[in-house]
Short mmCIF file of C-alpha atoms and ligand atoms in Angstrom, two decimals:
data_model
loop_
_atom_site.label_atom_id
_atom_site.label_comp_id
_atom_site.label_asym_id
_atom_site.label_seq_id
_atom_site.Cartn_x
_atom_site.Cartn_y
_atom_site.Cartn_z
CA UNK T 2 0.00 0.00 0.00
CA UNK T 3 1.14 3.61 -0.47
CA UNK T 4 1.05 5.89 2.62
CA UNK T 5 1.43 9.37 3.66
CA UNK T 6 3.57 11.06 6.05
CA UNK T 7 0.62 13.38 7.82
CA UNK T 8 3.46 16.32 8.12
CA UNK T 9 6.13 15.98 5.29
CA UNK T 10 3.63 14.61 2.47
CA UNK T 11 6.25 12.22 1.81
CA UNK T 12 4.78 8.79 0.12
CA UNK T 13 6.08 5.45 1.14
CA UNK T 14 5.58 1.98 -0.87
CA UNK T 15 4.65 -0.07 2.65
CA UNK T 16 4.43 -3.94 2.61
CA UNK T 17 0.95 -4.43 4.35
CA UNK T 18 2.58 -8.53 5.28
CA UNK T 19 4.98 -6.50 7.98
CA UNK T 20 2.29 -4.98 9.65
CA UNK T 21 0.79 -7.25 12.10
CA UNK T 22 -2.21 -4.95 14.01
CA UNK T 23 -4.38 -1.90 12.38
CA UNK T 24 -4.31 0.87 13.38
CA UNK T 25 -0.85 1.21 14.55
CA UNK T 26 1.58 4.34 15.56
CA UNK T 27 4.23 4.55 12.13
CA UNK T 28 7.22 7.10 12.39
CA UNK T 29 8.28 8.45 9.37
CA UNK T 30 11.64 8.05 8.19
CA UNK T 31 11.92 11.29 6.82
CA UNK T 32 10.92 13.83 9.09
CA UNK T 33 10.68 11.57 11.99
CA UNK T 34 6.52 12.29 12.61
CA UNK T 35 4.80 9.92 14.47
CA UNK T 36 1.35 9.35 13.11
CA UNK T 37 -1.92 6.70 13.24
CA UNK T 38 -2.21 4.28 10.51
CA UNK T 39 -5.21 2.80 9.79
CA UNK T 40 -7.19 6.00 11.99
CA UNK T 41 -10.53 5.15 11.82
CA UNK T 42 -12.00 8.04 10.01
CA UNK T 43 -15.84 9.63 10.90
CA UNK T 44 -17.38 7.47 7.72
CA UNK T 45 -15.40 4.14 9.65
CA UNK T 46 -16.48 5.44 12.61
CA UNK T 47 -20.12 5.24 11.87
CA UNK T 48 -20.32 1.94 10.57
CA UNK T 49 -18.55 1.76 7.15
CA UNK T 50 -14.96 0.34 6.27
CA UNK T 51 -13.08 3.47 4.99
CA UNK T 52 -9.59 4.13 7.20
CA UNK T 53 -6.87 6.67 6.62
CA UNK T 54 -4.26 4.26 4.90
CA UNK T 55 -6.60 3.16 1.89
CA UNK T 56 -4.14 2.00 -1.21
CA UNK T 57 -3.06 4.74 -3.68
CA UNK T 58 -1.32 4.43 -6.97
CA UNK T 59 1.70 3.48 -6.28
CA UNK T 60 4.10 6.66 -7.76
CA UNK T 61 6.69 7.52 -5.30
CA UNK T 62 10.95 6.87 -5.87
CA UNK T 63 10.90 6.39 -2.33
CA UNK T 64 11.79 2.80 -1.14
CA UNK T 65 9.39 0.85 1.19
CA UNK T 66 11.46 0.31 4.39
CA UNK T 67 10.71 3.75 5.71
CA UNK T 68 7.85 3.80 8.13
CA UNK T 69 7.12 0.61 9.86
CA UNK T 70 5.83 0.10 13.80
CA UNK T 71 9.41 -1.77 13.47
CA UNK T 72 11.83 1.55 12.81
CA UNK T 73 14.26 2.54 15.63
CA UNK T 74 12.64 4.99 18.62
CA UNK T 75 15.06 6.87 20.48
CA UNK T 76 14.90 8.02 24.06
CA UNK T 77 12.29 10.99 24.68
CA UNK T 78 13.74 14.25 23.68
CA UNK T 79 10.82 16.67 24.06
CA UNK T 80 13.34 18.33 27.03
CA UNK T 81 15.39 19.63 24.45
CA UNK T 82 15.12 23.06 22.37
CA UNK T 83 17.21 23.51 19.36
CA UNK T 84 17.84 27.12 18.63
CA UNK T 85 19.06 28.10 15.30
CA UNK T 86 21.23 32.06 14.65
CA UNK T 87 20.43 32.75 11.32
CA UNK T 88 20.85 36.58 9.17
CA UNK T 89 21.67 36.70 5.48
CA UNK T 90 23.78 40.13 6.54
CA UNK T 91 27.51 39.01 7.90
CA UNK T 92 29.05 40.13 10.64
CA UNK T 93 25.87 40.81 12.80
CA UNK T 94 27.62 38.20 15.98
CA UNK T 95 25.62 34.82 14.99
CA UNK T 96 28.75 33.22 15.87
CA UNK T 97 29.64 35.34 18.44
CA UNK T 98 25.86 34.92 20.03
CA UNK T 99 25.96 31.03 19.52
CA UNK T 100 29.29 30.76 21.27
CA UNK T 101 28.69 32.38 24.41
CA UNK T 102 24.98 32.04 24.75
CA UNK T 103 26.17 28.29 24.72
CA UNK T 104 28.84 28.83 27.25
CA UNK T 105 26.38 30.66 29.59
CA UNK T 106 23.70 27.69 29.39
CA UNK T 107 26.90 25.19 30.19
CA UNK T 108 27.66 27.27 32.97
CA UNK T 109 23.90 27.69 34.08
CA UNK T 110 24.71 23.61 34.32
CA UNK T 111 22.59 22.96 31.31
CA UNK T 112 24.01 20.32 29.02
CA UNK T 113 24.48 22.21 25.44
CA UNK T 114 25.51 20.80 21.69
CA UNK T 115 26.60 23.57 19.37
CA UNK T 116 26.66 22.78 15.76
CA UNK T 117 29.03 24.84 13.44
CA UNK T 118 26.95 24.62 10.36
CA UNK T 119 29.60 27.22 8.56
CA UNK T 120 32.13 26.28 6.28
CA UNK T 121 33.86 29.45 7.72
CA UNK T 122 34.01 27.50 11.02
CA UNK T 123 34.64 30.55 12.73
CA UNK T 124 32.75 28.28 16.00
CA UNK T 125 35.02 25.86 16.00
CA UNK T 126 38.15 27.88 15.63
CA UNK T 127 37.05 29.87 18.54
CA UNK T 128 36.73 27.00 20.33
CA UNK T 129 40.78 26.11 19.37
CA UNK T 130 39.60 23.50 17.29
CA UNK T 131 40.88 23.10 13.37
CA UNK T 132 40.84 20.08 11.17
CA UNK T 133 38.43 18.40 12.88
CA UNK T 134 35.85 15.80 11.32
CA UNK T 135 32.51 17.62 10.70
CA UNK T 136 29.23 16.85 9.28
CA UNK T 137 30.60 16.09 5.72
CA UNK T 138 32.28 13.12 7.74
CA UNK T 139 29.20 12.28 9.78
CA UNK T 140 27.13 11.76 6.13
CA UNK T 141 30.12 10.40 4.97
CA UNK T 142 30.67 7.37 7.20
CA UNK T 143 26.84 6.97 7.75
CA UNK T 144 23.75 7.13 10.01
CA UNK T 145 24.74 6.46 13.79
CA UNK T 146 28.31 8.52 13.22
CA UNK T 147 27.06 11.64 15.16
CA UNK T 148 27.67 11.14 18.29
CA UNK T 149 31.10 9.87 17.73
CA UNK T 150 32.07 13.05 15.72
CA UNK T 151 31.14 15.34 18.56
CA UNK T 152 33.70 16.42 20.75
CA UNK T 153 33.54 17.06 24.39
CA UNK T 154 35.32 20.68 24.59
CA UNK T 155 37.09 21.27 27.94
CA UNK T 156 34.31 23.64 29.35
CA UNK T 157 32.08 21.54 31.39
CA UNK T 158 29.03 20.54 29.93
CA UNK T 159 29.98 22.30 26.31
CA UNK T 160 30.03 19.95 23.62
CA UNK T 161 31.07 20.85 19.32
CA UNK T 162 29.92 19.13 16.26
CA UNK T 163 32.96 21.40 14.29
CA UNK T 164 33.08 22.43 10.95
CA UNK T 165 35.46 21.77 8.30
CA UNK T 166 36.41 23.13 4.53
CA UNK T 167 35.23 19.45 2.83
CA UNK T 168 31.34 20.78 3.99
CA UNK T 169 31.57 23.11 0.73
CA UNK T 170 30.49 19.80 -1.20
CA UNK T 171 27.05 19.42 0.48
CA UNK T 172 25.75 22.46 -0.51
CA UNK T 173 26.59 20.76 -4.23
CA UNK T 174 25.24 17.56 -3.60
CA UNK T 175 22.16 17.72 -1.70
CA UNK T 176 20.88 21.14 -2.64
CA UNK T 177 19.07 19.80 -5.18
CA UNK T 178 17.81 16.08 -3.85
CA UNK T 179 14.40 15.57 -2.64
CA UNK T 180 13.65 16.16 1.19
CA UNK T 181 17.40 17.31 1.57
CA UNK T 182 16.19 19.84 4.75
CA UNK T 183 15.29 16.94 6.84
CA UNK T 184 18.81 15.11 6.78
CA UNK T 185 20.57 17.54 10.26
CA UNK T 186 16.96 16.42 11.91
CA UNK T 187 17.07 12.78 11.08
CA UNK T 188 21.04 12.78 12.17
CA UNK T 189 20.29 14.59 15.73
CA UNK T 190 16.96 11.97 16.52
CA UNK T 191 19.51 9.72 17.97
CA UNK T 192 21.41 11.70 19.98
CA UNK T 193 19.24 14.56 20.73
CA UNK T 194 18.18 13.20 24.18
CA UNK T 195 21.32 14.06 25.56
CA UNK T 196 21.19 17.64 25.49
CA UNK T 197 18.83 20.32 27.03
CA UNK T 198 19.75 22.83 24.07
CA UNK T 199 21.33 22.03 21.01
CA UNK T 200 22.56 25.81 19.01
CA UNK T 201 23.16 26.06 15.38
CA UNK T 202 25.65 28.35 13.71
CA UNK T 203 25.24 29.21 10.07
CA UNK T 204 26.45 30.74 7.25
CA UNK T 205 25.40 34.67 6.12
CA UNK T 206 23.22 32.88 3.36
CA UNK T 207 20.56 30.44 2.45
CA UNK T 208 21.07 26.80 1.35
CA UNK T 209 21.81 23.48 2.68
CA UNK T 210 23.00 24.27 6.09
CA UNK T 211 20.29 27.27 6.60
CA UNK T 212 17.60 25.42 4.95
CA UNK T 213 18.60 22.34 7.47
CA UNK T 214 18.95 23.90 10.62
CA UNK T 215 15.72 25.90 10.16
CA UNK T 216 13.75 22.36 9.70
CA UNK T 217 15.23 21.01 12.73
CA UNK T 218 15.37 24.18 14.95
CA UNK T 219 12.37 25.46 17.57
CA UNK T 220 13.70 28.81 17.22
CA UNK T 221 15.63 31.01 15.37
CA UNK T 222 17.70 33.33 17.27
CA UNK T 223 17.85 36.23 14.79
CA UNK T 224 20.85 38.59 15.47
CA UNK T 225 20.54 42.26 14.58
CA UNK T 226 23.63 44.24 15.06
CA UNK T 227 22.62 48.02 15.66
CA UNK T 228 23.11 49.13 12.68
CA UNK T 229 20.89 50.31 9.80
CA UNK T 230 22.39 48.21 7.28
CA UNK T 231 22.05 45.18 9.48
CA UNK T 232 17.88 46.03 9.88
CA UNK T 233 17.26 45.92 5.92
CA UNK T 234 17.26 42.19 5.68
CA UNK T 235 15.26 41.17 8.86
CA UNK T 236 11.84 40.92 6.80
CA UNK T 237 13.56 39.00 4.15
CA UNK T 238 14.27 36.34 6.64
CA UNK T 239 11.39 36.43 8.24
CA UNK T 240 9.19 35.45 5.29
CA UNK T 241 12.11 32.64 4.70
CA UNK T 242 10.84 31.63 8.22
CA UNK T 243 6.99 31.78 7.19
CA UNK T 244 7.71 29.54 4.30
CA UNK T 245 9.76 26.83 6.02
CA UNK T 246 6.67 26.79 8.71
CA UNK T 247 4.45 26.22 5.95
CA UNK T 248 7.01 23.61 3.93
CA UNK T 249 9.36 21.49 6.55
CA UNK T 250 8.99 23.24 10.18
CA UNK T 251 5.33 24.08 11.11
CA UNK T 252 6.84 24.50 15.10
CA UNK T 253 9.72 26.98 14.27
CA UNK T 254 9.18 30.51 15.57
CA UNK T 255 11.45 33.33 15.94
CA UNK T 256 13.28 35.90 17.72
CA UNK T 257 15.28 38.85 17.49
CA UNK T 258 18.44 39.88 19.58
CA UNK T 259 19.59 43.65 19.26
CA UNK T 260 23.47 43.08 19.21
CA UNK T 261 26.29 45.54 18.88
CA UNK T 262 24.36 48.08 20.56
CA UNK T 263 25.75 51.48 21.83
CA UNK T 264 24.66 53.05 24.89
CA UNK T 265 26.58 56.56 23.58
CA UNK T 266 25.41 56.35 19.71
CA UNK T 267 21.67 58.04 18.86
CA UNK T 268 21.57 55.81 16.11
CA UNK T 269 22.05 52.52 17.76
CA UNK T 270 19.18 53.83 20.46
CA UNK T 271 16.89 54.79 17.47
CA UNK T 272 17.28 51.20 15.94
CA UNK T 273 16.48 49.30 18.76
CA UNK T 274 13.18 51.60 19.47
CA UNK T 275 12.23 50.58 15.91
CA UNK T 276 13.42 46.57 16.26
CA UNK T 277 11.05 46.46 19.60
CA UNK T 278 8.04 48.59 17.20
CA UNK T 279 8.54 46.37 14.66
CA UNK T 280 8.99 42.93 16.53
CA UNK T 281 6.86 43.66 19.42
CA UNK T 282 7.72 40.49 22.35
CA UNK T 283 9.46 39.13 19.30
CA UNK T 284 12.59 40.48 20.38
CA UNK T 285 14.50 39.68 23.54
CA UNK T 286 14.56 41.83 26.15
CA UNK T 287 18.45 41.04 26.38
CA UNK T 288 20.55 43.35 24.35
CA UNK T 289 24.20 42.73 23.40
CA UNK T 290 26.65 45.86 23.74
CA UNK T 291 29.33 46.55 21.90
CA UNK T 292 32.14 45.55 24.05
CA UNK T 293 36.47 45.33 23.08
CA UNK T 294 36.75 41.89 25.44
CA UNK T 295 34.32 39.82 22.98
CA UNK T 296 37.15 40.68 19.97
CA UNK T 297 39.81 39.93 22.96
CA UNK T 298 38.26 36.51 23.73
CA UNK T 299 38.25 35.94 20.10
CA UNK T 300 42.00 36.47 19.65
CA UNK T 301 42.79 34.52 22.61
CA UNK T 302 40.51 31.80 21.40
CA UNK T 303 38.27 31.21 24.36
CA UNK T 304 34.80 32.19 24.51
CA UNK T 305 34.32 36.17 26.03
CA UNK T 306 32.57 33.96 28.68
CA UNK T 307 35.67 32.28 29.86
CA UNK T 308 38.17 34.62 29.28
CA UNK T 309 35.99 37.85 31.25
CA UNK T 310 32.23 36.54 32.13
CA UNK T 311 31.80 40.00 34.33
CA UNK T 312 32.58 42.16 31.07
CA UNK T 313 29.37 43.89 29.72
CA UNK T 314 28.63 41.64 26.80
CA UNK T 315 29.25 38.62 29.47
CA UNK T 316 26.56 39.69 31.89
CA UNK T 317 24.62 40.34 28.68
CA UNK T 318 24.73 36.57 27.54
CA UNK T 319 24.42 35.11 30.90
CA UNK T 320 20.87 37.42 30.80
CA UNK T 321 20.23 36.56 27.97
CA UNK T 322 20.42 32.54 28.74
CA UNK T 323 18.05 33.61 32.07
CA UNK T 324 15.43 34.72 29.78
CA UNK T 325 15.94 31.73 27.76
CA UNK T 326 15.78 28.76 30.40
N1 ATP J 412 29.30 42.46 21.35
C1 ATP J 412 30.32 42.66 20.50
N2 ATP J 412 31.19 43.66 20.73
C2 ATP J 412 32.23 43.89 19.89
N3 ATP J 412 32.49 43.16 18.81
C3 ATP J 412 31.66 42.15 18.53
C4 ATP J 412 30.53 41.84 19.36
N4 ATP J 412 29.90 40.77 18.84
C5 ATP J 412 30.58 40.43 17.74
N5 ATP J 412 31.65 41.24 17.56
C6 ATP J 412 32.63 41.19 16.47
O1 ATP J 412 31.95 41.33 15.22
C7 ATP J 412 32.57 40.48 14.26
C8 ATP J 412 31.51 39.59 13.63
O2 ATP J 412 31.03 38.70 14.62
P1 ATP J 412 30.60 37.23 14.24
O3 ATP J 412 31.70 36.51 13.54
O4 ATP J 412 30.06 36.62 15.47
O5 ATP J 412 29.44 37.55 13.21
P2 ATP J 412 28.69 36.51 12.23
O6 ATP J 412 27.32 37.04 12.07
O7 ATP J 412 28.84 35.15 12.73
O8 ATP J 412 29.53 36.69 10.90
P3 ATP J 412 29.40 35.76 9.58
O9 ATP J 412 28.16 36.20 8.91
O10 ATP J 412 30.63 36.09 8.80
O11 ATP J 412 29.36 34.36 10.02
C9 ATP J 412 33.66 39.70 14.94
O12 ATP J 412 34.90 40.30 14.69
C10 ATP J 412 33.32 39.84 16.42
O13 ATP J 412 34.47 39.90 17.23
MG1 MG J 413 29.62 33.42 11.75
#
């Protein structure tokens, strides 16, 4: 029989011999929904035979094995929130954000995964990490090779999926496959569990590794630095959010965090006024300062919240991670 995935729309081929009772919870292999097969509908319900799973045409390239009672169910992760710090315009501290927000929930004794989903890997080399396998080796080697590719940093509770040059060839080969957006989800499901937040650092555009992390984030942190260059793209990626809630993420939501900010400058206090007009309780009530120990940190390689967590910006992120928890 041919099914549906109730979320994706993704059709499965589905040997009706391995399914031994009707209706019966499936998961599906692509996005990872579970769903009812074999609901009884109203019509069933009053008396006639008609159920959810009735046989279609068979037309789909997809192979059966995907969503059987039988596929692999991991530990519950409902505990954990995947944030995702997204802008189109560089510069504007999504790595910068990701790093120390992270360090600030590891020191708030939450257990936190950051993902360095730039082939820049700015993260990582902040974190003194360099040639380091990455997510091109996790799809490389196969499912299940996740959690061995993460790295435990030495900051307690802080662990790294790096980055790595070779991740320039995903954007070739997947960007154009079927379903591509779902493959960071359906590589965290098994390790997800382990983590109360799991952050995601991309790239100053949109394509495999945005397109990804927005299908398998809750939330995407959206920095703004204080500038009025930096504002001009905000609605652009705002619709980008709309259409990935209506295509691959129907849970994702957003926020924006003012970053950069200058208590001295009129025009950094005129572009927040607007950010909090325009986003409303969309934006967080944290705000990032500009501040000379974050580019300090940086050159010493530790994150600003090791190397001086009672500079402004520190206090900022450890506020920031308040409002979050
Ligand atoms: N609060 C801050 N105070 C001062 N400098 C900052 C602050 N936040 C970030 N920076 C600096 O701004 C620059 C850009 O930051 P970052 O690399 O985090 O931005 P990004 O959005 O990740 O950039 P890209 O789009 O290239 O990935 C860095 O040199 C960083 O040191
Ligand atoms: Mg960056």
């Amino acid at each position: 029989m041919i099914i549906e995935c109730e979320r994706c729309r993704t059709k499965f081929s589905l040997d009706e011999g391995a399914l031994r009772i009707i209706p019966c919870k499936v998961r599906c292999s692509v996005c990872r929904y579970i769903f009812i097969l074999g609901k009884p509908t109203a019509a069933a319900a009053a008396g006639t035979q008609k159920t959810q799973a009735k046989p279609a045409a068979p037309q789909s390239d997809q192979t059966a094995a995907a969503a059987t009672a039988q596929e692999p169910t991991y530990p519950d992760s409902s505990h954990c929130k995947v944030l995702v710090f997204s802008n189109q315009k560089g510069g504007v501290a999504k790595t910068t954000t990701c790093l120390n927000l992270g360090m600030a929930l590891a020191q708030l004794k939450k257990r936190v995964l950051l993902i360095d989903f730039d082939v820049q890997a700015n993260l990582t080399l902040a974190l003194g990490y360099q040639d380091t396998p990455s997510f091109y080796d996790v799809l490389a080697s196969g499912n299940g090779t996740m959690g061995r590719t993460v790295i435990k940093t030495r900051y307690s509770g802080l662990s790294l999926l790096p980055a790595n040059e070779n991740m320039v060839l995903l954007d070739k080969k997947y960007l154009r496959t079927k379903n591509f957006e779902y493959i960071l989800k359906k590589q965290l499901a098994p390790i997800k569990h382990r983590y109360d937040f799991i952050l995601i650092d991309t790239p100053p555009s949109i394509g495999f590794f945005t397109l990804n992390a927005l299908t398998a984030a809750n939330t995407t942190v959206i920095p703004c630095q204080c500038d009025f260059f930096a504002t001009q793209g905000l609605e652009r990626l705002v619709k980008l959010i709309d259409l990935v809630k209506t295509k691959t993420n129907p849970d994702i939501g957003y926020a924006v965090l003012a970053t950069m900010y200058d208590p001295n400058s009129t025009a950094s206090k005129l572009i927040l006024t607007k950010l909090k007009e325009r986003y409303g309780d969309k934006t967080f009530k944290a705000v990032i300062c500009a501040d000379t120990k974050v580019k300090e940190a940086q050159i010493m390689r530790v994150p600003l919240m090791s190397y001086s967590r009672q500079s402004d910006a520190g206090e900022q992120y450890m506020r920031l991670a308040k409002e979050l928890i």
